[in-house]
Amino acid sequence: MSLVVDVMSGGVRGGTSIMYAALGETVSERAGVINLGTEGSMLVGALSAYAIGVESGSPWLGALAGAAAGGLLAGLHAYLVVFRGASQFASGLSLLFLALGLTSLFGASYVGSGLKHGFRTWDVPVLHAIPAVGPILFEHDPLVYAGYLTVPLVWFVLFKTRIGLLARTAGERADSLTVHGYSVAWTRTGAVAVGGMLAGLGGAHLSIAYANAWFENMTAGRGFIALAALIFGMWRPWRVFFACLLFGLLDAVSIRLQGVALPLVGQAPVQLIQALPYALTVILLAGFIGRAVAPRAIGQPYVKEH
Amino acid sequence: MTASALTELDGAGLDGLGARAVKVLPGLVRWGGALAAALVIFSVLLLVKGVDPFEAYSRMWVSTFERPRSVQEIFVQMTPLVLGALAVAVPARAGLTNVGGEGQIIIGAVAACGTFLMLADRASGALIDVAMLVASMVAGALWAGLAAALRLLGGVNEAISTLLLNFVALDVLLFLIYQPWRDNPVGQPTTKELVDTAKLPVMAAGNKVHIGIVIALVLVVVVHLALNRTRWGFRISVAGGNAEAARRAGLNVGLLVVSALMIGGALAGMAGMIHFAGVEYKLRPGFGNQLGYTSFLACWLARHQPFPIVVAAFVFAALSVAGDSLQLDSGLPGSSVNVLTALILLAVLGFTTKRKVSRA
């Protein structure tokens, strides 16, 4: 029992950075822009949060810096794809390379330096005492709880507010935005920047709450798992949240199974378990489980007709 | 009067070559500007890190282009990039985005290694090479074929599916080298080393450059001819341009799409085999790290055209070799050169796009 609780609690902690990034990418793609630079936003977010955390002694300032850095990188993506009509894939991948290089260049001095003031675990009063559920969900650091709140927040803004409606329209029927006198370009830019900020927060969680360390390329593909989680969650915040929990859980299980001999199969095929998030997402896309429909205008630059 | 009309007017009075030069000139100026901007921004970053940019650049130049070993290294590194970029260019002609080069390269290398492990001592080196080449191309084609099938049967966007399959391929590679194919019980896991007779021959004794570059360059010409001079090349471009019109004209659009993507996969798979048999000789974690993504960007930089791909691959390979100089001569982390690579790409993305979109 306690082993199961441990693994699930690890899944929540490990899945949080992915969840922030996936929610961010949800916002971005809902407005019609695919951002492969999400991984890059996470990386610069992780390093900025760590650096500011170390220098200022405040993890909260660190988290803010992480969000700002992630948003800035995504802003560059928005400029290139929205205002310059650049290929979304080429721009996103270029920004990933930029982030890899920048964090390697400026992060080297932080490798192995101690972080004294990272986020600490804070048990939610009352709730953490619930058997099983308490330790799994309510004995974490504040950024995990902030993540819980971000899910309904993103859902509410996207689906219940005017600004969310505008963002989604930019991703579905950009023409009608123009007809009503709104700017597709700025709507998309805003959504992409917000997406990058969330990804930056995810990176911040990784460096100043989860690992309490900085090392080169520490996101290790989490931005791409987030992309898979977003598709697995069919571009809907709540489903994306559960997809992240599932993927986080798979990761926690595979870490637990390292070097363990299983009956019948022998040594656990840990690496194949780690492939499951991607494989499941491909299967889902193929329509075997349900229908994942992307926003209609996704990936296409918007050209105003005269 | 528009710029293009101006150049045409100027060009009218000149001979053929001169007219061409005038037409390419604005493009060259833009590209030169992009390159200069990237170098300036990188200089600022170097200054922030306390490194003299002029000294760093001159050292990079010397250690990249004036040492024979480095120049050879450039040709070695550009080989899989050329093939990987062709793997993007062929599907692109059919209007498809193949972001899956990374996975197709890995699966090609896995197939090559598996073939070697099966044949091992029972076949001659040359036979192993041929078998590995065929196996890697088939495997790469099938891996890309998965994405093609998903597109045809489920309407799945091939950019997304090829991207996701990269990570599945990576985990398959890791599984194989950590478990069934692992050769060394301690240390970084690797597979058994390829027998010497099957290693790709080098150009001359003591030279690093192997025969792979010749294969890659021949394929550049073949792909160019296939895309521009054959009926198939014409048809996939019609299918890529306007699927509905192609269908009305009686073309089998599905088959064309599948063939373009699978040929791309085969080229990437071959890149994996050549990198395995020409450079690495073993599979290890991190095999072919980011070759596929770099190839994708090289192809994009070359605007999906076979001959410019050679130039783009050369530039990327040279930058990668120059990264070693940054590390050895200037004491910066080796991956810092990614910044310069990315800045060049971003400058080109920002400066050379033909028209501004949606200023509203």
CSV table of N, CA and C in Angstrom, one decimal, chain B residues 90-209:
chain,number,residue,atom,x,y,z
B,90,VAL,N,12.3,15.2,-49.7
B,90,VAL,CA,11.4,14.4,-50.6
B,90,VAL,C,9.9,14.5,-50.1
B,91,PRO,N,9.6,14.2,-48.8
B,91,PRO,CA,8.2,14.4,-48.4
B,91,PRO,C,7.7,15.9,-48.6
B,92,ALA,N,8.6,16.8,-48.4
B,92,ALA,CA,8.2,18.2,-48.5
B,92,ALA,C,7.7,18.5,-49.9
B,93,ARG,N,8.3,17.9,-50.9
B,93,ARG,CA,7.8,18.1,-52.3
B,93,ARG,C,6.4,17.7,-52.4
B,94,ALA,N,6.0,16.7,-51.6
B,94,ALA,CA,4.6,16.2,-51.6
B,94,ALA,C,3.8,16.9,-50.6
B,95,GLY,N,4.3,18.0,-50.1
B,95,GLY,CA,3.5,18.8,-49.1
B,95,GLY,C,3.5,18.2,-47.7
B,96,LEU,N,4.4,17.3,-47.4
B,96,LEU,CA,4.4,16.7,-46.1
B,96,LEU,C,5.6,17.2,-45.2
B,97,THR,N,5.3,17.3,-43.9
B,97,THR,CA,6.4,17.8,-43.0
B,97,THR,C,6.9,16.5,-42.2
B,98,ASN,N,8.1,16.1,-42.6
B,98,ASN,CA,8.7,15.0,-41.9
B,98,ASN,C,9.6,15.5,-40.8
B,99,VAL,N,9.1,15.5,-39.5
B,99,VAL,CA,9.9,15.9,-38.4
B,99,VAL,C,10.5,14.7,-37.8
B,100,GLY,N,10.3,13.5,-38.4
B,100,GLY,CA,10.7,12.2,-37.8
B,100,GLY,C,12.0,11.7,-38.2
B,101,GLY,N,12.9,12.6,-38.8
B,101,GLY,CA,14.2,12.1,-39.2
B,101,GLY,C,15.0,11.5,-38.1
B,102,GLU,N,14.9,12.1,-36.9
B,102,GLU,CA,15.6,11.6,-35.7
B,102,GLU,C,15.3,10.2,-35.5
B,103,GLY,N,14.0,9.8,-35.4
B,103,GLY,CA,13.6,8.5,-35.2
B,103,GLY,C,13.9,7.5,-36.3
B,104,GLN,N,13.8,8.0,-37.5
B,104,GLN,CA,14.1,7.1,-38.7
B,104,GLN,C,15.6,6.8,-38.7
B,105,ILE,N,16.4,7.8,-38.4
B,105,ILE,CA,17.8,7.6,-38.3
B,105,ILE,C,18.2,6.5,-37.3
B,106,ILE,N,17.6,6.7,-36.1
B,106,ILE,CA,17.8,5.7,-35.0
B,106,ILE,C,17.4,4.3,-35.4
B,107,ILE,N,16.2,4.2,-36.0
B,107,ILE,CA,15.7,2.9,-36.4
B,107,ILE,C,16.6,2.3,-37.5
B,108,GLY,N,17.0,3.1,-38.4
B,108,GLY,CA,18.0,2.6,-39.4
B,108,GLY,C,19.2,2.1,-38.8
B,109,ALA,N,19.8,2.8,-37.8
B,109,ALA,CA,21.0,2.3,-37.1
B,109,ALA,C,20.7,1.0,-36.3
B,110,VAL,N,19.5,1.0,-35.7
B,110,VAL,CA,19.1,-0.2,-34.9
B,110,VAL,C,19.0,-1.4,-35.9
B,111,ALA,N,18.4,-1.2,-37.1
B,111,ALA,CA,18.3,-2.3,-38.0
B,111,ALA,C,19.7,-2.8,-38.5
B,112,ALA,N,20.6,-1.8,-38.8
B,112,ALA,CA,21.9,-2.1,-39.2
B,112,ALA,C,22.6,-2.9,-38.1
B,113,CYS,N,22.6,-2.5,-36.9
B,113,CYS,CA,23.2,-3.2,-35.8
B,113,CYS,C,22.7,-4.6,-35.6
B,114,GLY,N,21.3,-4.7,-35.7
B,114,GLY,CA,20.7,-6.0,-35.6
B,114,GLY,C,21.1,-6.9,-36.7
B,115,THR,N,21.2,-6.4,-37.9
B,115,THR,CA,21.7,-7.2,-39.0
B,115,THR,C,23.1,-7.7,-38.8
B,116,PHE,N,23.9,-6.8,-38.3
B,116,PHE,CA,25.3,-7.2,-38.0
B,116,PHE,C,25.4,-8.3,-37.0
B,117,LEU,N,24.6,-8.1,-35.9
B,117,LEU,CA,24.6,-9.1,-34.8
B,117,LEU,C,24.2,-10.5,-35.3
B,118,MET,N,23.2,-10.5,-36.2
B,118,MET,CA,22.7,-11.7,-36.8
B,118,MET,C,23.8,-12.4,-37.6
B,119,LEU,N,24.4,-11.6,-38.5
B,119,LEU,CA,25.4,-12.2,-39.4
B,119,LEU,C,26.7,-12.4,-38.8
B,120,ALA,N,27.1,-11.4,-38.0
B,120,ALA,CA,28.4,-11.5,-37.3
B,120,ALA,C,29.5,-12.1,-38.1
B,121,ASP,N,29.9,-13.3,-37.6
B,121,ASP,CA,31.1,-14.0,-38.3
B,121,ASP,C,30.8,-14.8,-39.4
B,122,ARG,N,29.5,-14.9,-39.7
B,122,ARG,CA,29.1,-15.9,-40.8
B,122,ARG,C,29.1,-15.3,-42.2
B,123,ALA,N,29.4,-14.0,-42.3
B,123,ALA,CA,29.4,-13.4,-43.6
B,123,ALA,C,30.6,-12.5,-43.8
B,124,SER,N,31.0,-12.2,-45.0
B,124,SER,CA,32.1,-11.3,-45.3
B,124,SER,C,31.7,-9.9,-45.0
B,125,GLY,N,32.7,-9.0,-44.8
B,125,GLY,CA,32.4,-7.6,-44.5
B,125,GLY,C,31.5,-6.9,-45.5
B,126,ALA,N,31.8,-7.2,-46.8
B,126,ALA,CA,31.1,-6.5,-47.8
B,126,ALA,C,29.6,-7.0,-47.8
B,127,LEU,N,29.4,-8.2,-47.6
B,127,LEU,CA,28.0,-8.8,-47.5
B,127,LEU,C,27.3,-8.1,-46.3
B,128,ILE,N,28.0,-8.1,-45.2
B,128,ILE,CA,27.3,-7.4,-44.0
B,128,ILE,C,26.9,-6.0,-44.3
B,129,ASP,N,27.8,-5.3,-45.0
B,129,ASP,CA,27.5,-3.9,-45.4
B,129,ASP,C,26.3,-3.8,-46.2
B,130,VAL,N,26.2,-4.6,-47.3
B,130,VAL,CA,25.1,-4.6,-48.2
B,130,VAL,C,23.8,-4.9,-47.4
B,131,ALA,N,23.9,-6.0,-46.6
B,131,ALA,CA,22.7,-6.4,-45.8
B,131,ALA,C,22.3,-5.3,-44.8
B,132,MET,N,23.3,-4.6,-44.2
B,132,MET,CA,22.9,-3.6,-43.2
B,132,MET,C,22.3,-2.4,-44.0
B,133,LEU,N,22.8,-2.1,-45.2
B,133,LEU,CA,22.2,-1.0,-45.9
B,133,LEU,C,20.8,-1.2,-46.3
B,134,VAL,N,20.5,-2.4,-46.8
B,134,VAL,CA,19.1,-2.8,-47.2
B,134,VAL,C,18.2,-2.7,-45.9
B,135,ALA,N,18.7,-3.4,-44.8
B,135,ALA,CA,17.9,-3.5,-43.6
B,135,ALA,C,17.6,-2.1,-43.1
B,136,SER,N,18.6,-1.2,-43.1
B,136,SER,CA,18.3,0.1,-42.5
B,136,SER,C,17.3,0.9,-43.4
B,137,MET,N,17.4,0.8,-44.7
B,137,MET,CA,16.5,1.5,-45.5
B,137,MET,C,15.1,1.0,-45.4
B,138,VAL,N,15.0,-0.3,-45.3
B,138,VAL,CA,13.6,-0.9,-45.1
B,138,VAL,C,13.0,-0.5,-43.8
B,139,ALA,N,13.9,-0.5,-42.8
B,139,ALA,CA,13.4,-0.2,-41.4
B,139,ALA,C,13.0,1.3,-41.4
B,140,GLY,N,13.8,2.2,-41.9
B,140,GLY,CA,13.5,3.6,-41.9
B,140,GLY,C,12.2,3.9,-42.7
B,141,ALA,N,12.1,3.2,-43.8
B,141,ALA,CA,10.9,3.4,-44.7
B,141,ALA,C,9.6,2.9,-43.9
B,142,LEU,N,9.8,1.8,-43.2
B,142,LEU,CA,8.6,1.3,-42.5
B,142,LEU,C,8.2,2.2,-41.3
B,143,TRP,N,9.3,2.7,-40.7
B,143,TRP,CA,9.0,3.6,-39.5
B,143,TRP,C,8.3,4.9,-40.0
B,144,ALA,N,8.7,5.4,-41.1
B,144,ALA,CA,8.0,6.6,-41.7
B,144,ALA,C,6.7,6.1,-42.3
B,145,GLY,N,6.6,4.9,-42.7
B,145,GLY,CA,5.4,4.3,-43.3
B,145,GLY,C,4.3,4.3,-42.2
B,146,LEU,N,4.6,4.1,-41.0
B,146,LEU,CA,3.6,4.1,-39.9
B,146,LEU,C,2.9,5.5,-39.9
B,147,ALA,N,3.7,6.5,-40.0
B,147,ALA,CA,3.1,7.9,-40.0
B,147,ALA,C,2.3,8.1,-41.3
B,148,ALA,N,2.8,7.5,-42.4
B,148,ALA,CA,2.0,7.7,-43.7
B,148,ALA,C,0.7,6.9,-43.6
B,149,ALA,N,0.7,5.7,-43.0
B,149,ALA,CA,-0.5,4.9,-42.9
B,149,ALA,C,-1.5,5.7,-42.0
B,150,LEU,N,-1.0,6.2,-40.9
B,150,LEU,CA,-1.9,7.0,-40.0
B,150,LEU,C,-2.5,8.1,-40.7
B,151,ARG,N,-1.8,8.8,-41.6
B,151,ARG,CA,-2.3,9.9,-42.3
B,151,ARG,C,-3.4,9.5,-43.2
B,152,LEU,N,-3.1,8.4,-43.9
B,152,LEU,CA,-4.1,7.9,-44.9
B,152,LEU,C,-5.4,7.3,-44.2
B,153,LEU,N,-5.2,6.5,-43.2
B,153,LEU,CA,-6.3,5.8,-42.6
B,153,LEU,C,-7.0,6.7,-41.6
B,154,GLY,N,-6.3,7.5,-40.8
B,154,GLY,CA,-6.9,8.2,-39.7
B,154,GLY,C,-6.9,9.7,-39.9
B,155,GLY,N,-6.3,10.2,-41.0
B,155,GLY,CA,-6.2,11.6,-41.2
B,155,GLY,C,-5.3,12.3,-40.2
B,156,VAL,N,-4.3,11.5,-39.6
B,156,VAL,CA,-3.4,12.1,-38.6
B,156,VAL,C,-2.4,12.9,-39.2
B,157,ASN,N,-2.2,14.1,-38.7
B,157,ASN,CA,-1.1,15.0,-39.2
B,157,ASN,C,0.2,14.4,-39.1
B,158,GLU,N,0.9,14.2,-40.2
B,158,GLU,CA,2.2,13.5,-40.2
B,158,GLU,C,3.3,14.2,-39.4
B,159,ALA,N,3.2,15.5,-39.3
B,159,ALA,CA,4.2,16.3,-38.5
B,159,ALA,C,4.2,15.8,-37.1
B,160,ILE,N,3.0,15.7,-36.5
B,160,ILE,CA,2.8,15.3,-35.1
B,160,ILE,C,3.2,13.8,-34.9
B,161,SER,N,2.7,12.9,-35.8
B,161,SER,CA,3.0,11.5,-35.6
B,161,SER,C,4.5,11.2,-35.8
B,162,THR,N,5.1,11.8,-36.8
B,162,THR,CA,6.6,11.5,-37.0
B,162,THR,C,7.4,12.0,-35.8
B,163,LEU,N,6.9,13.2,-35.3
B,163,LEU,CA,7.6,13.7,-34.1
B,163,LEU,C,7.5,12.8,-32.9
B,164,LEU,N,6.3,12.3,-32.6
B,164,LEU,CA,6.1,11.4,-31.5
B,164,LEU,C,6.8,10.1,-31.7
B,165,LEU,N,6.9,9.6,-32.9
B,165,LEU,CA,7.5,8.3,-33.1
B,165,LEU,C,9.0,8.4,-32.9
B,166,ASN,N,9.6,9.7,-32.9
B,166,ASN,CA,11.0,9.8,-32.6
B,166,ASN,C,11.3,9.3,-31.2
B,167,PHE,N,10.4,9.6,-30.3
B,167,PHE,CA,10.7,9.3,-28.9
B,167,PHE,C,10.5,7.8,-28.7
B,168,VAL,N,9.5,7.2,-29.4
B,168,VAL,CA,9.4,5.8,-29.3
B,168,VAL,C,10.6,5.1,-29.8
B,169,ALA,N,11.2,5.6,-31.0
B,169,ALA,CA,12.4,5.0,-31.5
B,169,ALA,C,13.6,5.1,-30.5
B,170,LEU,N,13.7,6.3,-29.9
B,170,LEU,CA,14.8,6.5,-28.9
B,170,LEU,C,14.7,5.5,-27.8
B,171,ASP,N,13.4,5.2,-27.3
B,171,ASP,CA,13.3,4.3,-26.2
B,171,ASP,C,13.5,2.9,-26.7
B,172,VAL,N,13.2,2.5,-27.9
B,172,VAL,CA,13.5,1.2,-28.4
B,172,VAL,C,15.0,1.0,-28.4
B,173,LEU,N,15.7,2.0,-28.9
B,173,LEU,CA,17.2,2.0,-28.9
B,173,LEU,C,17.7,1.8,-27.5
B,174,LEU,N,17.2,2.6,-26.6
B,174,LEU,CA,17.7,2.4,-25.2
B,174,LEU,C,17.5,1.1,-24.6
B,175,PHE,N,16.2,0.6,-24.9
B,175,PHE,CA,15.9,-0.8,-24.4
B,175,PHE,C,16.9,-1.8,-24.9
B,176,LEU,N,17.1,-1.8,-26.2
B,176,LEU,CA,18.0,-2.8,-26.9
B,176,LEU,C,19.4,-2.7,-26.3
B,177,ILE,N,20.0,-1.5,-26.1
B,177,ILE,CA,21.3,-1.4,-25.6
B,177,ILE,C,21.5,-1.6,-24.1
B,178,TYR,N,20.4,-1.4,-23.4
B,178,TYR,CA,20.5,-1.6,-21.9
B,178,TYR,C,20.2,-3.1,-21.6
B,179,GLN,N,19.4,-3.8,-22.5
B,179,GLN,CA,19.1,-5.2,-22.2
B,179,GLN,C,19.6,-6.2,-23.2
B,180,PRO,N,18.8,-6.5,-24.2
B,180,PRO,CA,19.2,-7.7,-25.0
B,180,PRO,C,20.6,-7.6,-25.7
B,181,TRP,N,20.9,-6.4,-26.2
B,181,TRP,CA,22.1,-6.3,-27.0
B,181,TRP,C,23.3,-5.8,-26.3
B,182,ARG,N,23.2,-5.6,-25.0
B,182,ARG,CA,24.3,-5.1,-24.2
B,182,ARG,C,25.5,-6.0,-24.2
B,183,ASP,N,26.6,-5.4,-24.4
B,183,ASP,CA,27.9,-6.2,-24.6
B,183,ASP,C,28.8,-6.1,-23.3
B,184,ASN,N,28.7,-4.9,-22.6
B,184,ASN,CA,29.6,-4.7,-21.5
B,184,ASN,C,28.7,-4.6,-20.2
B,185,PRO,N,29.0,-5.5,-19.2
B,185,PRO,CA,28.2,-5.5,-18.0
B,185,PRO,C,28.4,-4.2,-17.2
B,186,VAL,N,29.5,-3.5,-17.2
B,186,VAL,CA,29.7,-2.3,-16.4
B,186,VAL,C,30.0,-1.1,-17.3
B,187,GLY,N,29.8,0.0,-16.8
B,187,GLY,CA,30.1,1.3,-17.5
B,187,GLY,C,28.9,1.6,-18.4
B,188,GLN,N,29.1,2.6,-19.3
B,188,GLN,CA,28.1,3.0,-20.3
B,188,GLN,C,27.8,1.8,-21.2
B,189,PRO,N,26.5,1.5,-21.3
B,189,PRO,CA,26.1,0.3,-22.1
B,189,PRO,C,26.3,0.6,-23.6
B,190,THR,N,26.9,-0.4,-24.3
B,190,THR,CA,27.0,-0.3,-25.7
B,190,THR,C,26.8,-1.7,-26.3
B,191,THR,N,26.6,-1.7,-27.6
B,191,THR,CA,26.5,-3.1,-28.3
B,191,THR,C,27.9,-3.5,-28.7
B,192,LYS,N,28.0,-4.7,-29.2
B,192,LYS,CA,29.3,-5.2,-29.7
B,192,LYS,C,29.8,-4.4,-30.9
B,193,GLU,N,31.1,-4.2,-30.9
B,193,GLU,CA,31.6,-3.3,-32.0
B,193,GLU,C,31.6,-4.0,-33.3
B,194,LEU,N,31.2,-3.2,-34.4
B,194,LEU,CA,31.2,-3.8,-35.7
B,194,LEU,C,32.6,-4.3,-36.1
B,195,VAL,N,32.6,-5.5,-36.8
B,195,VAL,CA,33.8,-6.1,-37.2
B,195,VAL,C,34.6,-5.1,-38.2
B,196,ASP,N,35.9,-5.1,-38.1
B,196,ASP,CA,36.7,-4.2,-38.9
B,196,ASP,C,36.4,-4.3,-40.4
B,197,THR,N,36.2,-5.5,-40.9
B,197,THR,CA,36.0,-5.7,-42.3
B,197,THR,C,34.7,-5.0,-42.8
B,198,ALA,N,33.7,-4.8,-41.9
B,198,ALA,CA,32.5,-4.2,-42.3
B,198,ALA,C,32.4,-2.7,-42.1
B,199,LYS,N,33.5,-2.2,-41.4
B,199,LYS,CA,33.5,-0.7,-41.3
B,199,LYS,C,33.6,0.0,-42.6
B,200,LEU,N,32.9,1.1,-42.8
B,200,LEU,CA,33.0,1.7,-44.1
B,200,LEU,C,34.4,2.1,-44.4
B,201,PRO,N,34.9,1.9,-45.7
B,201,PRO,CA,36.3,2.2,-46.0
B,201,PRO,C,36.5,3.7,-46.0
B,202,VAL,N,37.7,4.1,-45.6
B,202,VAL,CA,38.0,5.6,-45.7
B,202,VAL,C,38.7,5.9,-47.0
B,203,MET,N,38.7,7.2,-47.3
B,203,MET,CA,39.1,7.7,-48.6
B,203,MET,C,40.6,7.4,-48.8
B,204,ALA,N,41.4,7.6,-47.8
B,204,ALA,CA,42.9,7.3,-47.9
B,204,ALA,C,43.3,6.9,-46.5
B,205,ALA,N,44.4,6.1,-46.4
B,205,ALA,CA,44.9,5.7,-45.1
B,205,ALA,C,45.2,6.9,-44.3
B,206,GLY,N,44.8,6.9,-43.0
B,206,GLY,CA,45.0,8.0,-42.1
B,206,GLY,C,44.0,9.1,-42.2
B,207,ASN,N,43.1,9.0,-43.2
B,207,ASN,CA,42.1,10.0,-43.4
B,207,ASN,C,40.8,9.5,-42.7
B,208,LYS,N,40.1,10.5,-42.0
B,208,LYS,CA,38.8,10.1,-41.4
B,208,LYS,C,37.6,9.9,-42.3
B,209,VAL,N,37.7,10.7,-43.4
B,209,VAL,CA,36.5,10.7,-44.3
B,209,VAL,C,36.3,9.4,-44.9
